[in-house]
Coordinates of N, CA and C in Angstrom, one line a residue:
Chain A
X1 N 74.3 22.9 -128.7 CA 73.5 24.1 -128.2 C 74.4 25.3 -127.9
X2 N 75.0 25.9 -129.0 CA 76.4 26.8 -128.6 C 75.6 28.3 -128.0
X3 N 74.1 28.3 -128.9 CA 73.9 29.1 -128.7 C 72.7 30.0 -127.6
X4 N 72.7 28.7 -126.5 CA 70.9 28.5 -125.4 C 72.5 29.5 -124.2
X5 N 71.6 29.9 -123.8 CA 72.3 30.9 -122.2 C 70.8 30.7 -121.0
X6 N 71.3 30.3 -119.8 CA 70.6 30.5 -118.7 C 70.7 31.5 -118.6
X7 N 69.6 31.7 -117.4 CA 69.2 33.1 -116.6 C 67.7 33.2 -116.3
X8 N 67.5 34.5 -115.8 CA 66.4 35.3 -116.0 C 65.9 36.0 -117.0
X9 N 65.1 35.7 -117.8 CA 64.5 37.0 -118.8 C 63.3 37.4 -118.2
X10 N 63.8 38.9 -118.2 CA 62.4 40.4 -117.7 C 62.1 40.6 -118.9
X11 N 61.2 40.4 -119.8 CA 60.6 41.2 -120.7 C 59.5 42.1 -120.0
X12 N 59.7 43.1 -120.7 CA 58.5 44.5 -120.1 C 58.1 44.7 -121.9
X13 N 56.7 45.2 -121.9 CA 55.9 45.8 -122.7 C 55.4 46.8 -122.7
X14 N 55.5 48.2 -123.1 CA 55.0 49.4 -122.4 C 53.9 50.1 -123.8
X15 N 53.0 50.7 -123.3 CA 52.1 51.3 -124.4 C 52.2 52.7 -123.7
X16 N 52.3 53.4 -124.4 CA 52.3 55.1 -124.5 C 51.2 55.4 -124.1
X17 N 50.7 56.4 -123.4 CA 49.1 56.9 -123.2 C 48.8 57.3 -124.5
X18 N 50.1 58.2 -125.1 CA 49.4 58.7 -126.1 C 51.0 58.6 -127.3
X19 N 50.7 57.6 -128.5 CA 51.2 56.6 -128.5 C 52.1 57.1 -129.9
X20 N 51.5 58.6 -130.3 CA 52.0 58.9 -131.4 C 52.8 60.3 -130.9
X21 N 53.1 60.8 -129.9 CA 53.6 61.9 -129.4 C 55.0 61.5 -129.3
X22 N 55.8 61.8 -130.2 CA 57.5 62.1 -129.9 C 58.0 62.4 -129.3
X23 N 57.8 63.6 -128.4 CA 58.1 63.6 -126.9 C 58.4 62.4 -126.1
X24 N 57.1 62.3 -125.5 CA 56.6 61.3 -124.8 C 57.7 59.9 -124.9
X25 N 57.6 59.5 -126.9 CA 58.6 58.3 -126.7 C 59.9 58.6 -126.6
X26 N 60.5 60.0 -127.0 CA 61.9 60.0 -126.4 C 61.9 59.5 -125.4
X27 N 61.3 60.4 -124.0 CA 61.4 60.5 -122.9 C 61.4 58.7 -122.3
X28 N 60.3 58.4 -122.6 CA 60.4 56.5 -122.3 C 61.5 56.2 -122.9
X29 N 61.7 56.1 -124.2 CA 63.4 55.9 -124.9 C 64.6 56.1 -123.9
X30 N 64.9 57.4 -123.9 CA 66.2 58.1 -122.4 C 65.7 57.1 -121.1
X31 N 64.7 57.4 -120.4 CA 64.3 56.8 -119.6 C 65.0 55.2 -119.6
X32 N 64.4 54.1 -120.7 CA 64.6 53.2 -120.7 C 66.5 53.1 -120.6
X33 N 67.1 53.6 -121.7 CA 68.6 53.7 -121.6 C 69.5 53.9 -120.3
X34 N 68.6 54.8 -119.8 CA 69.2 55.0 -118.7 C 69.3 53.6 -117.6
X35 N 67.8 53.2 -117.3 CA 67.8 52.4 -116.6 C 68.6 50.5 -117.1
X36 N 68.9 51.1 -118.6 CA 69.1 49.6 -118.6 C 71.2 49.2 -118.2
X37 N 71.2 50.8 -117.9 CA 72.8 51.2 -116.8 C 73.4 50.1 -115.6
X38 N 71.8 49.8 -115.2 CA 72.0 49.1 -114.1 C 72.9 47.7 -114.3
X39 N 73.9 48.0 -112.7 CA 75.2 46.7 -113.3 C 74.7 45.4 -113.1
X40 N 73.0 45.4 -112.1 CA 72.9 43.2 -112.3 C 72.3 43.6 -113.4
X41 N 72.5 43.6 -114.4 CA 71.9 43.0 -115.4 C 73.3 43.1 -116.8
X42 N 72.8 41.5 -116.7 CA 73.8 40.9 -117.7 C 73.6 40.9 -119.0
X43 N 72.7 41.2 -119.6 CA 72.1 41.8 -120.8 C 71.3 42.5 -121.1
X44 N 71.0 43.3 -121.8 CA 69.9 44.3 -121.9 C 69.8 44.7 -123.4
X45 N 68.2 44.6 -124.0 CA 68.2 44.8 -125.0 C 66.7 45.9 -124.7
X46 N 66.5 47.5 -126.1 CA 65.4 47.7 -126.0 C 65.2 47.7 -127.1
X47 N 64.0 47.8 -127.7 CA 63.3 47.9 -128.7 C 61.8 48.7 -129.0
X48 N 61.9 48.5 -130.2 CA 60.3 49.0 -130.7 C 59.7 47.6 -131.8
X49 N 58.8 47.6 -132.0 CA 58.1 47.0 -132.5 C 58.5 46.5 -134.1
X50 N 59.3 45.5 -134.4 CA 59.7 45.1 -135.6 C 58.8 45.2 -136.7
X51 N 59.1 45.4 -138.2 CA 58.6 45.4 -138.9 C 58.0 43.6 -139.6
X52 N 57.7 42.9 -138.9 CA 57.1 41.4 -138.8 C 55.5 41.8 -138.7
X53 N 54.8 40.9 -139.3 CA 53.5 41.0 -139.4 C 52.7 39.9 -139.8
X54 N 52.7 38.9 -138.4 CA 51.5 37.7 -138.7 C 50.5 38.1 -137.7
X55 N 49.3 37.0 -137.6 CA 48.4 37.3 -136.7 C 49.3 36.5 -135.5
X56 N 49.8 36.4 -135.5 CA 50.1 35.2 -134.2 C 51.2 36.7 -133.2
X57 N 51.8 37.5 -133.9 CA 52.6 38.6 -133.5 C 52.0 39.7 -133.1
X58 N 52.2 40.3 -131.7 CA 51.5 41.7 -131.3 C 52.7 43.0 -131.2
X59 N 52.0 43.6 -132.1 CA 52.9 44.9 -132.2 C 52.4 46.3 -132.2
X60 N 51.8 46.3 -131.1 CA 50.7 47.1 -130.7 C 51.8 47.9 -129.4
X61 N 52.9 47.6 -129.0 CA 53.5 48.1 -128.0 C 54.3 49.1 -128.2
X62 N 54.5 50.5 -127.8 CA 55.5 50.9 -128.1 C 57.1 51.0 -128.0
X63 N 57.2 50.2 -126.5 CA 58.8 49.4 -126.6 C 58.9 48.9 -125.8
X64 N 59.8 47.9 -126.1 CA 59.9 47.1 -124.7 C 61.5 47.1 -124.5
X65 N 61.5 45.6 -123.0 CA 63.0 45.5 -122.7 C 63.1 44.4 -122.5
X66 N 64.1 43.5 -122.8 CA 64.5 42.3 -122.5 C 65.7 42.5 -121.6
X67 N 65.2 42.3 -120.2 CA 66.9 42.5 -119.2 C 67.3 40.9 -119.1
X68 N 68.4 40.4 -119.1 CA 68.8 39.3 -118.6 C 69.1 39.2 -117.6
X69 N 69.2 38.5 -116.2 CA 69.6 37.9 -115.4 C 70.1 37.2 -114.8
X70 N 71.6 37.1 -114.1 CA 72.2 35.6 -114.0 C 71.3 35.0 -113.1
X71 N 70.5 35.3 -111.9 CA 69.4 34.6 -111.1 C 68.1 35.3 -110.7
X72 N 67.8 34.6 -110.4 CA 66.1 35.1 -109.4 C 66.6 36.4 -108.1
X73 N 67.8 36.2 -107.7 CA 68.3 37.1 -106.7 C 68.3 38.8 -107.3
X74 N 69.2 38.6 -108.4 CA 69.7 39.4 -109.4 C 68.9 40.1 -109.2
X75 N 67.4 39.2 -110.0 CA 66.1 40.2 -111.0 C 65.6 41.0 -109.7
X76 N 65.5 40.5 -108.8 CA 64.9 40.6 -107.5 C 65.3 41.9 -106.9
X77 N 66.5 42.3 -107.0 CA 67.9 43.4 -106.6 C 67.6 44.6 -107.5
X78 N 67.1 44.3 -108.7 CA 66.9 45.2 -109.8 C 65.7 45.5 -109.2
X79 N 64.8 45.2 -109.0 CA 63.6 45.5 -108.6 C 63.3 47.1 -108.0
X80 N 64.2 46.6 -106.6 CA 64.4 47.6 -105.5 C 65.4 48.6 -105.8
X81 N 66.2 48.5 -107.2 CA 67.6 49.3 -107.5 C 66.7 50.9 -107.3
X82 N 67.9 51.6 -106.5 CA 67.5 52.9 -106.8 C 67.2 53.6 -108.1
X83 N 67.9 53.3 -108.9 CA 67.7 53.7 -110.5 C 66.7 53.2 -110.9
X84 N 66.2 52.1 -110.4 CA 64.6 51.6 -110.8 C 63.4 52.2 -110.5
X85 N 63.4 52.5 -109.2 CA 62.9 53.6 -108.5 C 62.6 55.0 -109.7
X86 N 64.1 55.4 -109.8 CA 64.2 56.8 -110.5 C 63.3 56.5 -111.8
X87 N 63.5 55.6 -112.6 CA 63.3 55.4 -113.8 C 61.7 55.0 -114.1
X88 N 61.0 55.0 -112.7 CA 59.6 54.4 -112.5 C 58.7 56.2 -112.3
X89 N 59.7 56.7 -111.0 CA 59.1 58.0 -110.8 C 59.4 59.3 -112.5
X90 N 60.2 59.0 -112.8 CA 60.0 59.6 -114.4 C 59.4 59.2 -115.5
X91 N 59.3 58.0 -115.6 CA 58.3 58.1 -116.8 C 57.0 57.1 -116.8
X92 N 56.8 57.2 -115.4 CA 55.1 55.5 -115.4 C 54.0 57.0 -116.1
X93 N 54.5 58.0 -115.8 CA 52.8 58.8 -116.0 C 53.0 58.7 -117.8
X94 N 53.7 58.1 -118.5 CA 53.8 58.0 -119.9 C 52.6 57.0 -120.3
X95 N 53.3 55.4 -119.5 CA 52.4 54.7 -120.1 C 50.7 54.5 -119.9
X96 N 50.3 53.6 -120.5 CA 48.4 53.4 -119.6 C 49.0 51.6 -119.4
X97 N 49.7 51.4 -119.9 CA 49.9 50.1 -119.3 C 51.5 49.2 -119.5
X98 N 51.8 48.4 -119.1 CA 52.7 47.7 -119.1 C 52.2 46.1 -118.8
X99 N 53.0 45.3 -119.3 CA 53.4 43.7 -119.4 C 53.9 43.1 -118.9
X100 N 54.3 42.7 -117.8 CA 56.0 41.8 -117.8 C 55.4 40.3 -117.4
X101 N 57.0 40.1 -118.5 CA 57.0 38.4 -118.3 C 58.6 37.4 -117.7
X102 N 58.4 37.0 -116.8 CA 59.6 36.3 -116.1 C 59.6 35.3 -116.4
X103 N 60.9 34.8 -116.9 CA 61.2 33.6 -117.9 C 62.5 33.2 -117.0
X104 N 62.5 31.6 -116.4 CA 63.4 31.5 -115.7 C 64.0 30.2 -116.6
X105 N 65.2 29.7 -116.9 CA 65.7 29.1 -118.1 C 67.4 28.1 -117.3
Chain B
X1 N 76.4 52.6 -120.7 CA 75.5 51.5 -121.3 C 76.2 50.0 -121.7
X2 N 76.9 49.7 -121.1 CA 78.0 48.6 -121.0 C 77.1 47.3 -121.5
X3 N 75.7 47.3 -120.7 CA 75.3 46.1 -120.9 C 74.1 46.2 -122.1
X4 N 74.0 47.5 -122.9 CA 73.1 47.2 -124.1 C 73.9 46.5 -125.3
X5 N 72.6 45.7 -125.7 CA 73.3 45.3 -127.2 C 71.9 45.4 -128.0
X6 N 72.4 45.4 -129.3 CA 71.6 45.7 -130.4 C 70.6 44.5 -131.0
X7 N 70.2 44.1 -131.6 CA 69.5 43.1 -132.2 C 68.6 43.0 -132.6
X8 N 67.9 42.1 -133.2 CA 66.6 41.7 -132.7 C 65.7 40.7 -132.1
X9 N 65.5 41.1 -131.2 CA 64.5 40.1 -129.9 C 63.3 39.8 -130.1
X10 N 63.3 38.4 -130.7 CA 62.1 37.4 -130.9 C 61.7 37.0 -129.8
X11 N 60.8 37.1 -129.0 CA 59.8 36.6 -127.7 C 59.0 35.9 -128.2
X12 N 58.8 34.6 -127.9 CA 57.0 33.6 -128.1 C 56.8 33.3 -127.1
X13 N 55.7 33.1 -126.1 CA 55.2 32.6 -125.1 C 54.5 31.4 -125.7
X14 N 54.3 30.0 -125.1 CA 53.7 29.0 -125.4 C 52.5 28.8 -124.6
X15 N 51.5 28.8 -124.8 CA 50.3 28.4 -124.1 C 50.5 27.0 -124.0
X16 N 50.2 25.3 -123.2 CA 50.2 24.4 -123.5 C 48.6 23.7 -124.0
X17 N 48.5 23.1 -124.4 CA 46.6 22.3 -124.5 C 46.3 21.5 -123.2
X18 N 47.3 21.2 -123.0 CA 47.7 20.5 -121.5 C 48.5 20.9 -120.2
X19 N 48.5 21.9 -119.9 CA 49.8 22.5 -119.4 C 50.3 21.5 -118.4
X20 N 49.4 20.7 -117.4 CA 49.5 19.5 -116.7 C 50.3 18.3 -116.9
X21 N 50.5 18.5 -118.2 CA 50.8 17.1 -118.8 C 52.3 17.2 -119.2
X22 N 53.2 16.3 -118.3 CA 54.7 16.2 -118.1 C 55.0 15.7 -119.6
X23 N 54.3 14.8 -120.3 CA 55.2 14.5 -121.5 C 54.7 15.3 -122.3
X24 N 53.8 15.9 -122.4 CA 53.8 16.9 -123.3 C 54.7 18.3 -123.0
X25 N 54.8 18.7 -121.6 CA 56.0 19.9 -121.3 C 57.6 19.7 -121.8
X26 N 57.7 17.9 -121.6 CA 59.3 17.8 -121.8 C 59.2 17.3 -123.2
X27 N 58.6 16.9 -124.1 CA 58.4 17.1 -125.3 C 58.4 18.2 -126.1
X28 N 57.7 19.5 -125.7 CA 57.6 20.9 -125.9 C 59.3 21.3 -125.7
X29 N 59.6 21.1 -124.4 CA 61.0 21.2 -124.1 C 62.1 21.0 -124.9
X30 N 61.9 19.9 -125.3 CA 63.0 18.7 -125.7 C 62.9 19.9 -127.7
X31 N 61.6 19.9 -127.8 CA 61.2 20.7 -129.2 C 62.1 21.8 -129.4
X32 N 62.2 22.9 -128.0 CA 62.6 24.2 -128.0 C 64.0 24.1 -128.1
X33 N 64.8 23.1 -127.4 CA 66.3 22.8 -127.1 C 66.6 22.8 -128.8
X34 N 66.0 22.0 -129.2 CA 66.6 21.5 -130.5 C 67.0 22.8 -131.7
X35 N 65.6 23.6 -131.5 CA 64.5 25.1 -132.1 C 66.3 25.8 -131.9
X36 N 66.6 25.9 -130.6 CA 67.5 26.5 -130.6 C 69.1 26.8 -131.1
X37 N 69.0 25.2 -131.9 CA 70.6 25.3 -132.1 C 70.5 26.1 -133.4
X38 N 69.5 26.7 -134.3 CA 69.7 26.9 -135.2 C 70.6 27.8 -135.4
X39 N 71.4 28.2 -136.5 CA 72.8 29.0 -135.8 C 72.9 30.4 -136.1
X40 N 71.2 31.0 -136.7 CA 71.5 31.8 -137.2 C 71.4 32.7 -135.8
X41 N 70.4 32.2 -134.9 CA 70.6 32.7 -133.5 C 71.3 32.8 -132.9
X42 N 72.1 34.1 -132.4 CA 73.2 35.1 -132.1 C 73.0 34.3 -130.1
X43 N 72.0 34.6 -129.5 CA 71.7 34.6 -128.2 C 70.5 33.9 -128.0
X44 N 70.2 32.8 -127.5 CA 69.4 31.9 -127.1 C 68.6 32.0 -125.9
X45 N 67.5 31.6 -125.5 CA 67.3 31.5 -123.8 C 65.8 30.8 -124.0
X46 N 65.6 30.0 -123.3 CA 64.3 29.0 -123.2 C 64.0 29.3 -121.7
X47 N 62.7 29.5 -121.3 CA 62.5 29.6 -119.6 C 60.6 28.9 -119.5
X48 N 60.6 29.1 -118.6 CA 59.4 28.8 -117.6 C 59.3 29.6 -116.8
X49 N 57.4 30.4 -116.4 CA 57.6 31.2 -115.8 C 58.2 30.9 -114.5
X50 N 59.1 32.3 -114.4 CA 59.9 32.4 -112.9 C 58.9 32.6 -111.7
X51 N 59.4 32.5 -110.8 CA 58.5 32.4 -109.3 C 58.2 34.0 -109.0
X52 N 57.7 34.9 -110.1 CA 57.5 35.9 -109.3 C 56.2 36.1 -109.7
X53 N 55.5 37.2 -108.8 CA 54.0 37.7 -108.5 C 53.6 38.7 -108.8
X54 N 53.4 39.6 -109.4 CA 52.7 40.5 -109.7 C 51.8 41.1 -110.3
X55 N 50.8 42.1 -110.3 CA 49.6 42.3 -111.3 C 50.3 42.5 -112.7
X56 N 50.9 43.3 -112.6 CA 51.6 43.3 -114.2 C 51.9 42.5 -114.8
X57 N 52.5 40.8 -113.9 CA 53.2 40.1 -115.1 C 52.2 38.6 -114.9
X58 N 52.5 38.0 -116.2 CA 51.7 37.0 -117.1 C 52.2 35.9 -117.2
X59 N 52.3 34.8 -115.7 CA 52.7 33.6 -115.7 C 52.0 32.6 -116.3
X60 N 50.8 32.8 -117.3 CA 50.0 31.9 -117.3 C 50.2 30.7 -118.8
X61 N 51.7 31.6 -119.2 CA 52.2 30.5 -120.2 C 53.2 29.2 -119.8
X62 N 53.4 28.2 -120.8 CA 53.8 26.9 -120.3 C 55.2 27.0 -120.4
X63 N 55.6 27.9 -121.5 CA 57.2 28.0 -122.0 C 57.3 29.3 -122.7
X64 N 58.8 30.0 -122.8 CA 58.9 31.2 -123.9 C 60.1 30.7 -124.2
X65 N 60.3 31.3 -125.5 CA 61.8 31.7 -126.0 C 62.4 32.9 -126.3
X66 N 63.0 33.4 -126.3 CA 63.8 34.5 -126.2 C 64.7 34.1 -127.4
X67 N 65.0 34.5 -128.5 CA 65.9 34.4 -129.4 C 66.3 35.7 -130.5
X68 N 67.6 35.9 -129.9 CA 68.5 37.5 -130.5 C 69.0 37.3 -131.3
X69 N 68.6 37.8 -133.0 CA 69.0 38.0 -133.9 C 70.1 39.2 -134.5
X70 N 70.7 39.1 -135.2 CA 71.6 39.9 -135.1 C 71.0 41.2 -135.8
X71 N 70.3 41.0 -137.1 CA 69.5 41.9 -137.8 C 68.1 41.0 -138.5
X72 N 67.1 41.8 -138.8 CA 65.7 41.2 -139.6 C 66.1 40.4 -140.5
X73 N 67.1 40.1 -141.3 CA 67.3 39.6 -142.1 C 67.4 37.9 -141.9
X74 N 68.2 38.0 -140.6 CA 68.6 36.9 -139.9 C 66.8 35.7 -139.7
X75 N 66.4 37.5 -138.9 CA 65.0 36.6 -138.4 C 64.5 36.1 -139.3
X76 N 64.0 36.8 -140.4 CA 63.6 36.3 -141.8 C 63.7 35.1 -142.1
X77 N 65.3 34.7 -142.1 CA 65.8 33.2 -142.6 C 65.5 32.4 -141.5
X78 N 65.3 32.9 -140.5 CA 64.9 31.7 -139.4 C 63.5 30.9 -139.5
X79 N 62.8 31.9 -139.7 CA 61.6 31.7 -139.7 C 61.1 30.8 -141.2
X80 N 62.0 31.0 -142.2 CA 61.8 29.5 -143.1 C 63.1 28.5 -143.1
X81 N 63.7 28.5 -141.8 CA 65.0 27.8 -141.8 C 63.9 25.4 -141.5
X82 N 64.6 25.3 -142.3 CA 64.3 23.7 -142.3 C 64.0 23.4 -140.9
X83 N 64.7 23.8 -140.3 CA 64.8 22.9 -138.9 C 63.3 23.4 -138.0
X84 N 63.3 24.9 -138.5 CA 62.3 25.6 -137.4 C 60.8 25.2 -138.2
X85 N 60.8 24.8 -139.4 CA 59.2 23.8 -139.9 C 59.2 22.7 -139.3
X86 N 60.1 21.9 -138.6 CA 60.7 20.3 -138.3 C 59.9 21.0 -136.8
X87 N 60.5 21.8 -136.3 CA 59.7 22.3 -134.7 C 58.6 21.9 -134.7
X88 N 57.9 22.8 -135.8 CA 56.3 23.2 -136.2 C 55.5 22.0 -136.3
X89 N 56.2 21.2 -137.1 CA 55.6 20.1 -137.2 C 55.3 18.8 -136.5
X90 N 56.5 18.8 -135.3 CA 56.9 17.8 -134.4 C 55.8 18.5 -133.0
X91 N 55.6 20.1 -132.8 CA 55.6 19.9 -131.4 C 53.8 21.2 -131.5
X92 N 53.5 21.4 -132.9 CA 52.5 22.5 -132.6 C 51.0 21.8 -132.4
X93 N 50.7 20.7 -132.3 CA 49.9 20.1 -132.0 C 49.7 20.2 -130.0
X94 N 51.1 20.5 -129.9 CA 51.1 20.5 -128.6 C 50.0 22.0 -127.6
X95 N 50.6 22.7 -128.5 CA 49.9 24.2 -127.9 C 48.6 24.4 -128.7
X96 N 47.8 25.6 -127.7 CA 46.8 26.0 -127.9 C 47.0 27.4 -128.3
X97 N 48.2 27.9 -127.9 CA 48.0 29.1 -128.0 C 49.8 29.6 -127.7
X98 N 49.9 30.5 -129.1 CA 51.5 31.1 -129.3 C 51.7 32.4 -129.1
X99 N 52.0 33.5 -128.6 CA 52.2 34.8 -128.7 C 53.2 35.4 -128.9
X100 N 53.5 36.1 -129.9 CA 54.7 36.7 -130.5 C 55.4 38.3 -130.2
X101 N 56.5 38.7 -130.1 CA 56.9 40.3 -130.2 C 58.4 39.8 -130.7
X102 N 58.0 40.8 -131.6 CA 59.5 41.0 -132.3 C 59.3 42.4 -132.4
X103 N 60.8 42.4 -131.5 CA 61.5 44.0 -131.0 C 62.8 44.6 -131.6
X104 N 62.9 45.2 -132.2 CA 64.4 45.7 -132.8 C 64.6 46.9 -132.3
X105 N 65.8 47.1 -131.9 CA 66.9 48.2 -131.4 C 68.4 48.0 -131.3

């Protein structure tokens, strides 16, 4: 198993209010970059919606994040990070909704 | 940005038919461990949801995977790699319900 890693996985799913406006997804884009700066987190990946297309796959979101964490403490610390804060008061008026899923491994 | 990396982020949430049912979780388990050595997979992570609470997030699955590909191409081959039909075949009886995002950035 060279390739299984513990941790925390934060997956977030974010939908745009208005989902075709370039603006808007820069702004969530920068936004997300910025926040994924933060030093507990031991991985950080963002994305957009792959070009994959079964019924079993939703790609209806316009980006998400996969932050890793070495523990439940970690994710916890991220929570309350100031920069989390910051990165909540600039861009929540973007989305209509968000996802998150905590994966403890 | 020290802690972004590129890829692509395969997420599945597992619903179980049983979620109650220990041999069927460590069987599902035992399924995902194996799912995982495939080697085209760069970054690995198998979890259960973590102990946290919130409106936004979605504990109501049995298991997820998190698997980091390096580019689509990778995922591609994964998704007809021998080993990962051997999964399919050994453990999909088990679930009722799969949910997919594939994220690239």
């Amino acid at each position: 198993m060279a390739n299984l890693s513990k941790g925390v996985v934060h997956t977030v799913f974010f939908w745009l209010k208005e989902k075709d406006n370039e603006a808007h997804q820069q702004a969530l884009h920068e936004g997300l970059l910025e926040l994924s700066k933060i030093d507990l987190i031991k991985n950080a990946y963002i994305g957009r919606p792959a070009n994959t297309n079964r019924p079993v796959i939703d790609s209806s979101y316009s980006f998400s994040l996969t932050f890793v964490f070495e523990n439940a403490a970690d994710q916890d610390a991220y929570q309350v990070h100031p920069d989390h804060y910051v990165f909540i008061d600039k861009c929540s008026a973007l989305w209509e909704k968000v996802l998150v899923y905590d994966a403890e491994g």
